[in-house]
mmCIF file of C-alpha atoms in Angstrom:
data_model
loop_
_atom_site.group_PDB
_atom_site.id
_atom_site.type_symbol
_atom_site.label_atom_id
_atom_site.label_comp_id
_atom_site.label_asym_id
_atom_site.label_seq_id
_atom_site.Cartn_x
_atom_site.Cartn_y
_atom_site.Cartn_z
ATOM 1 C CA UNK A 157 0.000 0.000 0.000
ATOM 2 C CA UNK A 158 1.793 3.280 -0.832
ATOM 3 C CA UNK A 159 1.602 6.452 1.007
ATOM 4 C CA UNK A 160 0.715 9.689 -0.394
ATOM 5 C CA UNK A 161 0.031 12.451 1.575
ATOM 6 C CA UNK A 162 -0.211 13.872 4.978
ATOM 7 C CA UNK A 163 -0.147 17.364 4.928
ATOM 8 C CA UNK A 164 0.844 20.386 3.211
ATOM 9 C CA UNK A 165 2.929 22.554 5.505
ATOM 10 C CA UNK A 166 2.281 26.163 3.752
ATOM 11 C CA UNK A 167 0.235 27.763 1.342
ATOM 12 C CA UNK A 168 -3.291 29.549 1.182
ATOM 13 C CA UNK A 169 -5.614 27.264 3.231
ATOM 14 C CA UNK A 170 -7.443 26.766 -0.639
ATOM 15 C CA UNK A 171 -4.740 25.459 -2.189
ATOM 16 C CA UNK A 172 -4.358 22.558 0.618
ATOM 17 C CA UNK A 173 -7.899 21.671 0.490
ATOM 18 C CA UNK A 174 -7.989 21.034 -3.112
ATOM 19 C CA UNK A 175 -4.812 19.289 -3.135
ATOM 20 C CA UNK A 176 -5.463 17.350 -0.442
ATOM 21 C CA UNK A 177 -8.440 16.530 -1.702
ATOM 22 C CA UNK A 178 -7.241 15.352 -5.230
ATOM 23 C CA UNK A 179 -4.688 12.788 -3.809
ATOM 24 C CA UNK A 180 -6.950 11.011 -1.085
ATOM 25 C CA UNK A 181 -10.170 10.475 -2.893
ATOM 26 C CA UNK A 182 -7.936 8.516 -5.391
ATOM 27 C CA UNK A 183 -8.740 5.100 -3.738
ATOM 28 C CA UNK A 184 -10.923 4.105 -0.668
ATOM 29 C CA UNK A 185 -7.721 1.711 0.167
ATOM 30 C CA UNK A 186 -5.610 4.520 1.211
ATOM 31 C CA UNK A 187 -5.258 4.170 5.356
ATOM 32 C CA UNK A 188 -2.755 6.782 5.967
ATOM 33 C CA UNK A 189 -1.177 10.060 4.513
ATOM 34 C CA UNK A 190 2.225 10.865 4.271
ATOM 35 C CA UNK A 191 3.581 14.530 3.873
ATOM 36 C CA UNK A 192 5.266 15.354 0.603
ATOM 37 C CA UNK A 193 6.610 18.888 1.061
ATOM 38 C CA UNK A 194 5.349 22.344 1.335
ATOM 39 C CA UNK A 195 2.758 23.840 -1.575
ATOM 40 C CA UNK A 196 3.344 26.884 -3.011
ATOM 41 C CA UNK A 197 1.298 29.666 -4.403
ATOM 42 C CA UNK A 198 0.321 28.867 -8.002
ATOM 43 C CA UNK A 199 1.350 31.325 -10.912
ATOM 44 C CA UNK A 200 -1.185 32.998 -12.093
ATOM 45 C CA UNK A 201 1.420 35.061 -14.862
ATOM 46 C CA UNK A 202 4.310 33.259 -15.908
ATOM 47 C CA UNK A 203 5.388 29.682 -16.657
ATOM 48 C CA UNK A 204 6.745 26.964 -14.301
ATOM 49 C CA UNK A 205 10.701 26.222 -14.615
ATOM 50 C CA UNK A 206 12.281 22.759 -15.415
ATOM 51 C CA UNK A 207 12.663 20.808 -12.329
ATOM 52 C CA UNK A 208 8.976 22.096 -10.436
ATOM 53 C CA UNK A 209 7.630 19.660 -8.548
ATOM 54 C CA UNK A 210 3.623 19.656 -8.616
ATOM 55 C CA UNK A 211 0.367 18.018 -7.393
ATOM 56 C CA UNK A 212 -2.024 17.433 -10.474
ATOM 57 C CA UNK A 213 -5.338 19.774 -9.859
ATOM 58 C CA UNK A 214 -7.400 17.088 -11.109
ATOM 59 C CA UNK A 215 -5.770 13.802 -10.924
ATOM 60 C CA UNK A 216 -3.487 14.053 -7.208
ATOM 61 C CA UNK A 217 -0.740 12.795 -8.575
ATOM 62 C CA UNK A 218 2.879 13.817 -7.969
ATOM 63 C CA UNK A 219 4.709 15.260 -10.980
ATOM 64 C CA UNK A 220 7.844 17.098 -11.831
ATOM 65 C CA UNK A 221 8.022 19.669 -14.590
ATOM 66 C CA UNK A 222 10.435 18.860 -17.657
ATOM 67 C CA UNK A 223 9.587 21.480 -20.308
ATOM 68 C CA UNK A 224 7.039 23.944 -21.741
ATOM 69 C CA UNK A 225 4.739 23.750 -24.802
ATOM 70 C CA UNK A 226 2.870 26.566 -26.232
ATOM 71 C CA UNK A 227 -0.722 25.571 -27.581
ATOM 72 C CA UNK A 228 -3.294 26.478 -29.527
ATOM 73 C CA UNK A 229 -6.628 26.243 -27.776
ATOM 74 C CA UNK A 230 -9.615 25.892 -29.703
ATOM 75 C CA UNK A 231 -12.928 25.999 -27.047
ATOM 76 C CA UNK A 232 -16.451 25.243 -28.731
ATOM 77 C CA UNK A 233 -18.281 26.765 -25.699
ATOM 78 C CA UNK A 234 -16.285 30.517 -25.841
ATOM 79 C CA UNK A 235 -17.795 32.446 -28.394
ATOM 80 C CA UNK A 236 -15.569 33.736 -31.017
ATOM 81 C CA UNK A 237 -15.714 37.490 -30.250
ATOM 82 C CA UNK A 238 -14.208 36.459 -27.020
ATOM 83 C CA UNK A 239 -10.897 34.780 -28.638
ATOM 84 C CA UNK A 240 -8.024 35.880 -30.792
ATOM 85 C CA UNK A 241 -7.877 34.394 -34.166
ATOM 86 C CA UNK A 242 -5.043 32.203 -34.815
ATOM 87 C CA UNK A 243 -6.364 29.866 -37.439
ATOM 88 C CA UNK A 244 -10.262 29.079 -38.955
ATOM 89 C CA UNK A 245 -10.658 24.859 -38.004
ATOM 90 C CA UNK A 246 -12.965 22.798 -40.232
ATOM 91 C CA UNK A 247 -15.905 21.525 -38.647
ATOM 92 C CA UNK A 248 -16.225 18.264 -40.262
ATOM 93 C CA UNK A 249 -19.603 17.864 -38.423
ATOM 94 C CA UNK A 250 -21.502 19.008 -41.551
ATOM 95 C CA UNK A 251 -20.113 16.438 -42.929
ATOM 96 C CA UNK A 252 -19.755 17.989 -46.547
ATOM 97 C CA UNK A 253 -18.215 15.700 -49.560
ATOM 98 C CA UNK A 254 -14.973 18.031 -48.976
ATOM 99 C CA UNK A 255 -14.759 17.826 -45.230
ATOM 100 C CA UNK A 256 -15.272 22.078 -45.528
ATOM 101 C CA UNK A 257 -16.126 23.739 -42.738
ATOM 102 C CA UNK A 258 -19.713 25.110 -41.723
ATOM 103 C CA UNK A 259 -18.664 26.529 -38.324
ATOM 104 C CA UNK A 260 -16.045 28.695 -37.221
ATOM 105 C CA UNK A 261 -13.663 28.244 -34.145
ATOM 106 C CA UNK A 262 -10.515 30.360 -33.235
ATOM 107 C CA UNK A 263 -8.176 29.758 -30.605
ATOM 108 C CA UNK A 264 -6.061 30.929 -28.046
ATOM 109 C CA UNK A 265 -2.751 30.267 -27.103
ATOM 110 C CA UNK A 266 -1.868 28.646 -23.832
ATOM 111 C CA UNK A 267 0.790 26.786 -21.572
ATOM 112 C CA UNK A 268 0.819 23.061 -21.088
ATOM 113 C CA UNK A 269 3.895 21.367 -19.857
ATOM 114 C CA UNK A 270 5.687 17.925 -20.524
ATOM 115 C CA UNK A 271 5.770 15.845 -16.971
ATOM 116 C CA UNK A 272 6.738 13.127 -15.208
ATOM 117 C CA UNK A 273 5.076 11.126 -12.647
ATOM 118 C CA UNK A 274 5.448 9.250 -10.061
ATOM 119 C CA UNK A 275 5.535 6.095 -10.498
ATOM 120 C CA UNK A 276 4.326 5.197 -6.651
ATOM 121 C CA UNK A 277 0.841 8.017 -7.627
ATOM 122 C CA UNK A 278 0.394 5.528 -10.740
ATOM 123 C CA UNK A 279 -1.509 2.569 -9.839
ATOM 124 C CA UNK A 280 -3.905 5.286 -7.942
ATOM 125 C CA UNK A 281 -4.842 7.505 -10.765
ATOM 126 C CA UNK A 282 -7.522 7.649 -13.337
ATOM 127 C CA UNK A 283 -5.570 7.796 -16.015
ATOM 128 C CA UNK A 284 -3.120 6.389 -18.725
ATOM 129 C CA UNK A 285 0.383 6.905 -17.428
ATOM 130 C CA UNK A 286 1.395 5.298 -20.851
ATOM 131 C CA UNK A 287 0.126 7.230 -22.906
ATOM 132 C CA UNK A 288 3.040 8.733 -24.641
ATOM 133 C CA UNK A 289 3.850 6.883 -27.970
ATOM 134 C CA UNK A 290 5.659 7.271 -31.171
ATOM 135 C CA UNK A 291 7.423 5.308 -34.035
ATOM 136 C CA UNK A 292 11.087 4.525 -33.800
ATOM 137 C CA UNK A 293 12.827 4.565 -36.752
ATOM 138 C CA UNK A 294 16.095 2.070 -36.155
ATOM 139 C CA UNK A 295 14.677 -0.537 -38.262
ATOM 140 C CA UNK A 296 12.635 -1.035 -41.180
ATOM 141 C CA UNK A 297 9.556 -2.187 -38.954
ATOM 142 C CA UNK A 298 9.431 1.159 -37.606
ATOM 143 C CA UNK A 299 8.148 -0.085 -33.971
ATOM 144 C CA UNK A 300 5.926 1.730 -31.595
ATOM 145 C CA UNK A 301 7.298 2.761 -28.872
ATOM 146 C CA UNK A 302 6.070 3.767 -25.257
ATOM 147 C CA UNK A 303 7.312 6.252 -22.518
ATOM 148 C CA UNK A 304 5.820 5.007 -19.249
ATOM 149 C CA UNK A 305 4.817 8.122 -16.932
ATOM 150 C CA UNK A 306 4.731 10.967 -19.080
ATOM 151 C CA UNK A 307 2.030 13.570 -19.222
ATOM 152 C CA UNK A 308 1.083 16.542 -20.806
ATOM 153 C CA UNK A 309 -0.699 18.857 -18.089
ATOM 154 C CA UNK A 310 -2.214 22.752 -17.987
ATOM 155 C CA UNK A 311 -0.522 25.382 -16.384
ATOM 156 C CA UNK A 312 -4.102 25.863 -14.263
ATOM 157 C CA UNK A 313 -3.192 22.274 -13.369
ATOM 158 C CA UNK A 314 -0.166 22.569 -11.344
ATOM 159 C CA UNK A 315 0.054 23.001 -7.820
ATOM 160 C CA UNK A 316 3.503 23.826 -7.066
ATOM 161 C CA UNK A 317 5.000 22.700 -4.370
ATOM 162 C CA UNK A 318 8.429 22.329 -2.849
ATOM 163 C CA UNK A 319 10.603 19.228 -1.250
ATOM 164 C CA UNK A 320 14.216 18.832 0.843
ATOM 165 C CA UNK A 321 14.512 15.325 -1.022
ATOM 166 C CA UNK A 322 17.143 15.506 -3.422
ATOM 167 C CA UNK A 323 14.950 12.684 -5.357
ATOM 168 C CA UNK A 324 11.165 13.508 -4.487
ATOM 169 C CA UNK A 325 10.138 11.534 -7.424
ATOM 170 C CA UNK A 326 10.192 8.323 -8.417
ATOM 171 C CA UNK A 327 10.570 7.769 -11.892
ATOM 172 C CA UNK A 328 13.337 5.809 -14.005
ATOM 173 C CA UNK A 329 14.241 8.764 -16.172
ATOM 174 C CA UNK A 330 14.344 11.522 -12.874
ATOM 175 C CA UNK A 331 18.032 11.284 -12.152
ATOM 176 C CA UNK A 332 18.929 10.797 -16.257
ATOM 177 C CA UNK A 333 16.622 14.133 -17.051
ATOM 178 C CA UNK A 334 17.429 16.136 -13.806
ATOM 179 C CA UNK A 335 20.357 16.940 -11.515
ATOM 180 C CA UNK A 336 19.775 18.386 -7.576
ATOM 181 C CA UNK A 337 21.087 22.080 -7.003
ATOM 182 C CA UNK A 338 20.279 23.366 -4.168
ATOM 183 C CA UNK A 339 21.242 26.753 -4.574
ATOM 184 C CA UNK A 340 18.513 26.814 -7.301
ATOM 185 C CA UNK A 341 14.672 27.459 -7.431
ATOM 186 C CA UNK A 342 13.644 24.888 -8.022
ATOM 187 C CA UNK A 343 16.399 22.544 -6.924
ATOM 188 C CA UNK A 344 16.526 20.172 -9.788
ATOM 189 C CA UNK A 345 18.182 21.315 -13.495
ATOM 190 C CA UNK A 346 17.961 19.886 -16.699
ATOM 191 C CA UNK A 347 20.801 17.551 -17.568
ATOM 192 C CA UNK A 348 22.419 17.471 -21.153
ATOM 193 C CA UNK A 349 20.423 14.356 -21.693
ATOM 194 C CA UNK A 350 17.438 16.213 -21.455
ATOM 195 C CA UNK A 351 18.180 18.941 -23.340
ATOM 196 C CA UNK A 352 19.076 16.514 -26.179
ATOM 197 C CA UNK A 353 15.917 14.389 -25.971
ATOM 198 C CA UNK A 354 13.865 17.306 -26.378
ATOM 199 C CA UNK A 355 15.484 18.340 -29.477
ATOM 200 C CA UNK A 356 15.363 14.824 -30.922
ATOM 201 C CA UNK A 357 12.276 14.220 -29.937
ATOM 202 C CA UNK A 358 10.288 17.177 -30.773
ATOM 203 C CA UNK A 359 8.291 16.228 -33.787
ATOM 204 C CA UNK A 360 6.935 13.216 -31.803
ATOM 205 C CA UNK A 361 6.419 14.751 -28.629
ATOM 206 C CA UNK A 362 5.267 18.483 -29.603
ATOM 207 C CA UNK A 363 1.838 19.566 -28.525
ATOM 208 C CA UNK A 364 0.275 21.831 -30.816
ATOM 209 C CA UNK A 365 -3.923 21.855 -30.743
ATOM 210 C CA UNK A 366 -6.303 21.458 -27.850
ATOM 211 C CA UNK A 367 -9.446 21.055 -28.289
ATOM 212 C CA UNK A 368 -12.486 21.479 -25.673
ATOM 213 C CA UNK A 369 -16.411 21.300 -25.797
ATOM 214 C CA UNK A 370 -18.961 20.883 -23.039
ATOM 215 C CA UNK A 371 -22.303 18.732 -23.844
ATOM 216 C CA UNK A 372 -24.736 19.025 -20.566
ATOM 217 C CA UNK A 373 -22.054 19.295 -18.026
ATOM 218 C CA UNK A 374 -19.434 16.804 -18.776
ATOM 219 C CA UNK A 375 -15.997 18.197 -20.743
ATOM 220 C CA UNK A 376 -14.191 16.578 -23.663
ATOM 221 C CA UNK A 377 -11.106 17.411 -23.966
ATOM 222 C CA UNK A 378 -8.556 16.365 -27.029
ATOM 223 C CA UNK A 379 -5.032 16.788 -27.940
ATOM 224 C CA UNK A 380 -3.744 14.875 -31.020
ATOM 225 C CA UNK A 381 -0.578 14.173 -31.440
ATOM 226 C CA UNK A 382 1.577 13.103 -34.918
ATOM 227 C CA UNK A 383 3.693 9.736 -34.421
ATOM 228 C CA UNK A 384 4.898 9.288 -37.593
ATOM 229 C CA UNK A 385 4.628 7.320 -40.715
ATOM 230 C CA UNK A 386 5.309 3.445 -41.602
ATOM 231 C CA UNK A 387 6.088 2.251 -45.103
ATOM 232 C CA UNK A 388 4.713 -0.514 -46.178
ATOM 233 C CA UNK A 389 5.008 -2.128 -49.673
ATOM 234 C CA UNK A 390 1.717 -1.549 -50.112
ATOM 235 C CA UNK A 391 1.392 2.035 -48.934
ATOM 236 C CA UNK A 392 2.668 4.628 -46.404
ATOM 237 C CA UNK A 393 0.545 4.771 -43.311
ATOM 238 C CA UNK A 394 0.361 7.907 -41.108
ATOM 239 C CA UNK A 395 -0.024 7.485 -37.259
ATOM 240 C CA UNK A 396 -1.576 9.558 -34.691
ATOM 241 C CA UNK A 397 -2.038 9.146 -30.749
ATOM 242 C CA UNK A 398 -5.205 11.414 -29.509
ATOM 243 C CA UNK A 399 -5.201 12.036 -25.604
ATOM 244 C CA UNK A 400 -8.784 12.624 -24.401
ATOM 245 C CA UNK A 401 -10.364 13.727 -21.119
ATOM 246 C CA UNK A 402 -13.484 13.646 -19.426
ATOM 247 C CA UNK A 403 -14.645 15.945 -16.936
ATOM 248 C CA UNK A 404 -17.607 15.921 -15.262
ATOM 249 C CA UNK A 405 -19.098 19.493 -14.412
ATOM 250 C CA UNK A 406 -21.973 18.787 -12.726
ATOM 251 C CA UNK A 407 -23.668 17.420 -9.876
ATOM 252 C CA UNK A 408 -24.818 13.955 -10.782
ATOM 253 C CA UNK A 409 -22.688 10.983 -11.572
ATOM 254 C CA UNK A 410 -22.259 10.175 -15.262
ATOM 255 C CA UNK A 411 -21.439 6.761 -16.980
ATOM 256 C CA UNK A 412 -19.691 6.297 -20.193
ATOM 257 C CA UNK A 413 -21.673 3.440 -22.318
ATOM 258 C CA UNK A 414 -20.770 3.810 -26.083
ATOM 259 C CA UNK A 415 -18.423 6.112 -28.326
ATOM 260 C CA UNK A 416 -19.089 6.795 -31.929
ATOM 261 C CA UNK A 417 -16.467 8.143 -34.230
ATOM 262 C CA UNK A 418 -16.633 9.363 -37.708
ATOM 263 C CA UNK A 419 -12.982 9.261 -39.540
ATOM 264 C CA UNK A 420 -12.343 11.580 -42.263
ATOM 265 C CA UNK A 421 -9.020 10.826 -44.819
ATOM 266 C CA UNK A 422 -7.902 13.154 -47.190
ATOM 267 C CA UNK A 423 -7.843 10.069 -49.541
ATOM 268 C CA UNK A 424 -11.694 10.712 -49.552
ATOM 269 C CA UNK A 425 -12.840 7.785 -47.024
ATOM 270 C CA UNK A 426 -15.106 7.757 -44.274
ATOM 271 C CA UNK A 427 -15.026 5.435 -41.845
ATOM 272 C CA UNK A 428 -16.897 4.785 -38.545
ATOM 273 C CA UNK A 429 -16.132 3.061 -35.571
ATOM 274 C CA UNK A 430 -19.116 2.069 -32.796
ATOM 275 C CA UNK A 431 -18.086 0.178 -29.766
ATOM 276 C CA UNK A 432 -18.438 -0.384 -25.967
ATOM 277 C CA UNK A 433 -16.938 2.171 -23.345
ATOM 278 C CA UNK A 434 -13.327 3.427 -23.966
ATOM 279 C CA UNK A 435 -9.940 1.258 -24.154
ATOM 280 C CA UNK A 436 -11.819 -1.806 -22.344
ATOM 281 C CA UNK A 437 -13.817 0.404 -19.796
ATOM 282 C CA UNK A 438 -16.905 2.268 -18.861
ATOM 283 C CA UNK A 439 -15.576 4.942 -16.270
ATOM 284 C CA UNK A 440 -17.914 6.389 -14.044
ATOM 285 C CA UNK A 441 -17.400 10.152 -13.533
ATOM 286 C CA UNK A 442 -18.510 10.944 -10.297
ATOM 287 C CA UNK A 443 -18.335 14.672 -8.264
ATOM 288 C CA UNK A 444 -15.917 12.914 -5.959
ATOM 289 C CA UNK A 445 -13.888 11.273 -8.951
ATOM 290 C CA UNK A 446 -15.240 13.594 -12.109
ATOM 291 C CA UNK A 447 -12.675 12.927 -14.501
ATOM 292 C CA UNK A 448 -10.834 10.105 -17.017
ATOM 293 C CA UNK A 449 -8.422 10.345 -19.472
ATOM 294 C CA UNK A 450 -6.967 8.206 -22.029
ATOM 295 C CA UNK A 451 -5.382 7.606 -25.054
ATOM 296 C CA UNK A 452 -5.784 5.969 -28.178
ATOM 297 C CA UNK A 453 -3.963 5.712 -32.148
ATOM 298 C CA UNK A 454 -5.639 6.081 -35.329
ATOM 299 C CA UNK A 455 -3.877 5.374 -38.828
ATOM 300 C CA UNK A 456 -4.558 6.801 -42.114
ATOM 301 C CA UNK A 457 -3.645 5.811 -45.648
ATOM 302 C CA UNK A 458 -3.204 9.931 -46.212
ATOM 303 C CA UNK A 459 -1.060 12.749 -44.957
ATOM 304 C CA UNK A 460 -3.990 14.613 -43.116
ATOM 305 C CA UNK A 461 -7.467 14.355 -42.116
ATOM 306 C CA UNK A 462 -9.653 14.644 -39.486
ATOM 307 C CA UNK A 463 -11.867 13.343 -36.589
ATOM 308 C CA UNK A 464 -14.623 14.019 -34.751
ATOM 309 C CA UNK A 465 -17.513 11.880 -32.946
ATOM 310 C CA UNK A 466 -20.036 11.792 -29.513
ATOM 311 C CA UNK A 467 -20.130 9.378 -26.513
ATOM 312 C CA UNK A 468 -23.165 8.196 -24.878
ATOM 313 C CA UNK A 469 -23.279 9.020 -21.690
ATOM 314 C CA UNK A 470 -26.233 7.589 -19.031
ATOM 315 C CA UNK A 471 -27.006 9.762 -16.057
ATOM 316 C CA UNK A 472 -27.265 8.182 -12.391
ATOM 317 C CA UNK A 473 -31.345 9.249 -12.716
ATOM 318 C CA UNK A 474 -31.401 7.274 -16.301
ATOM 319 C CA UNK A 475 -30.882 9.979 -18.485
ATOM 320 C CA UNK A 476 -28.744 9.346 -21.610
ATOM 321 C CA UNK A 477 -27.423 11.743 -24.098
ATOM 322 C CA UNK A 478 -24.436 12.188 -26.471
ATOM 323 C CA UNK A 479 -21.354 13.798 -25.548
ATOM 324 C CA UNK A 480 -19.935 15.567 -28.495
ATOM 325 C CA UNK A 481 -16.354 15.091 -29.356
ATOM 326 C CA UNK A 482 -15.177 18.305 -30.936
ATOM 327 C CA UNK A 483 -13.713 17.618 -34.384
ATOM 328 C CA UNK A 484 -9.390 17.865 -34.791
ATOM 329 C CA UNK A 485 -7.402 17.709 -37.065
ATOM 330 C CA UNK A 486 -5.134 14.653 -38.297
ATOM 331 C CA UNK A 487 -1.796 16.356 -39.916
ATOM 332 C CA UNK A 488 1.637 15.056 -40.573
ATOM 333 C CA UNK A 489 5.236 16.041 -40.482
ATOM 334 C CA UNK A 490 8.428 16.073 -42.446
ATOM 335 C CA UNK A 491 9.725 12.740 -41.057
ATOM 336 C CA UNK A 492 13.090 13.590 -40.171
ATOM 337 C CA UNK A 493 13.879 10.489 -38.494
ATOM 338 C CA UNK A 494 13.975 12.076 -35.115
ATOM 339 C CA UNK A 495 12.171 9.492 -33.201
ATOM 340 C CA UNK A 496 14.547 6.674 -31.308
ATOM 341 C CA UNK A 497 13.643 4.203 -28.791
ATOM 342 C CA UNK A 498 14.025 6.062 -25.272
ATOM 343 C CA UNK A 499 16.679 3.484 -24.224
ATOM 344 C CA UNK A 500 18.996 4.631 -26.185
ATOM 345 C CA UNK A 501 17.772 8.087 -26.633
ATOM 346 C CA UNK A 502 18.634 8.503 -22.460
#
């Protein structure tokens, strides 16, 4: 049985509520907390530094901040007038012969940062902690590859907090990514290794769209990701991984039943895909426990295309509806051959 939390030794009273909060509800198993260090007071300006240890808002888990990414957020429920226009999205909802778009949506840009976590926090979280994938390219088969324990999570997400452990976290890659200083804030600073996996890995791992709607309460949440592309002597297939989250807003508990997806290929196919719950489950999104996230790949016989769908959801007084999934964008990248296997890439 592992140990999370005890308490929080500073910070606005808030801050150790939620946080608190987030890490003890995980599971009913948990018979004692454990204290993890002191929280700070979040940023509301500003981005965190490599090396900031965190709590997760939303999931309690204990992280460690590696690097920044800059995003383009594209919300369906903030009107337009109310965000700056970076770029018109198609709205393949209409479902045109072209895939055109019948509905405008412009984004804003925001902070999300690459984590680790804690490998103890993982068992205990509702959430893929391997969710980062991408194709190595050291052989012909071009094999898929996984990073356990990384994360891609919202500045409003992090809790900051601070630690007098010169390894607070336990992860396989801490120690090769990060080096204790303690004459630094934070203590810990990117190692050469680090440095150099981000710049190999960049294509693979960048974060570039988010994309967020709200159907009756419950938030979808999506952030596609390019992986890379496979030859085959048939054809060249393009890969994509596509984080999703789902966060219930409201007051009554929420099951997922069913998801529906509609798959758009600039080839000129459509293609849909029905099915039970999501990757073997049917999470229940509760007000103590409101959200789930997960990942999943798609593959397309084209350089670009798009996705969009709904999930059924059934309410704890018997109410279904459908969820909408807003639509995103499927497009590829020079393949430079950046991607290696992290064993040898660390």
């Amino acid at each position: 049985m592992q140990i999370v939390m005890k308490h929080l030794l500073t910070g606005k009273s808030i801050h150790f509520q939620v946080a608190l909060r987030c890490i003890s509800t995980q599971s009913t198993r948990f018979s004692r907390l454990a204290e993890v260090g002191k929280l700070e007071t979040p940023k509301i300006q500003g981005k965190y530094d490599t090396g900031q240890l965190f709590l997760h808002r939303v999931f309690g888990y204990r992280g460690v901040v590696l690097f920044p990414w800059l995003a383009r957020v594209y919300d369906r429920d903030i009107p337009n007038t109310q965000a700056a226009p970076i770029k018109t999205e198609a709205d393949p909802s209409a479902e045109t012969p072209s895939g055109n778009v019948s509905k405008e949506v412009k984004g804003t840009t925001h902070t999300f940062y690459q984590v680790l976590i804690d490998s103890r926090d993982c068992p205990f979280i509702r959430a893929q902690t391997e969710a980062v994938t991408f194709l190595g390219n050291q052989d012909s088969s071009r094999s898929l590859y996984a990073i356990p324990g990384l994360d891609y999570v919202a500045h409003e997400d992090i809790l900051p907090y601070s630690s007098g452990e010169k390894a607070p976290l336990h992860h396989e890659l801490f120690d090769k990514f990060l080096t204790y200083q303690p004459e630094r804030d934070p203590p810990f600073e990117a190692q050469d290794t680090l440095i150099a996996w981000q710049k190999k890995n960049h294509p693979w791992l960048e974060l570039s769209d988010v994309h967020k709607e709200t159907t009756e309460g419950v938030r979808v949440t999506v952030i596609p990701f390019y992986m890379g592309c496979r030859e085959t002597p048939a054809a060249s297939v393009y890969w994509w991984r596509y984080c999703i989250r789902l966060e219930n807003l409201g007051e009554l508990s929420v099951q997922l039943r069913e998801r529906h997806w509609r798959i758009f290929s600039l080839s000129g196919t459509l293609e849909t895909v029905r099915g039970r719950g999501v990757v073997g489950q049917e999470p229940v999104l509760s007000p103590r426990l409101p959200a789930f996230q997960y990942s999943s790949h798609v593959s397309l016989q084209a350089p670009s295309g798009h996705m969009w769908g709904t999930f059924r959801l059934e309410r704890e007084d018997g109410h279904t509806f459908d969820c909408r999934i807003p639509p995103f964008s499927l497009e590829s990248k020079p393949d430079d051959g950046g991607s290696v296997p992290p064993e040898e890439n660390v």
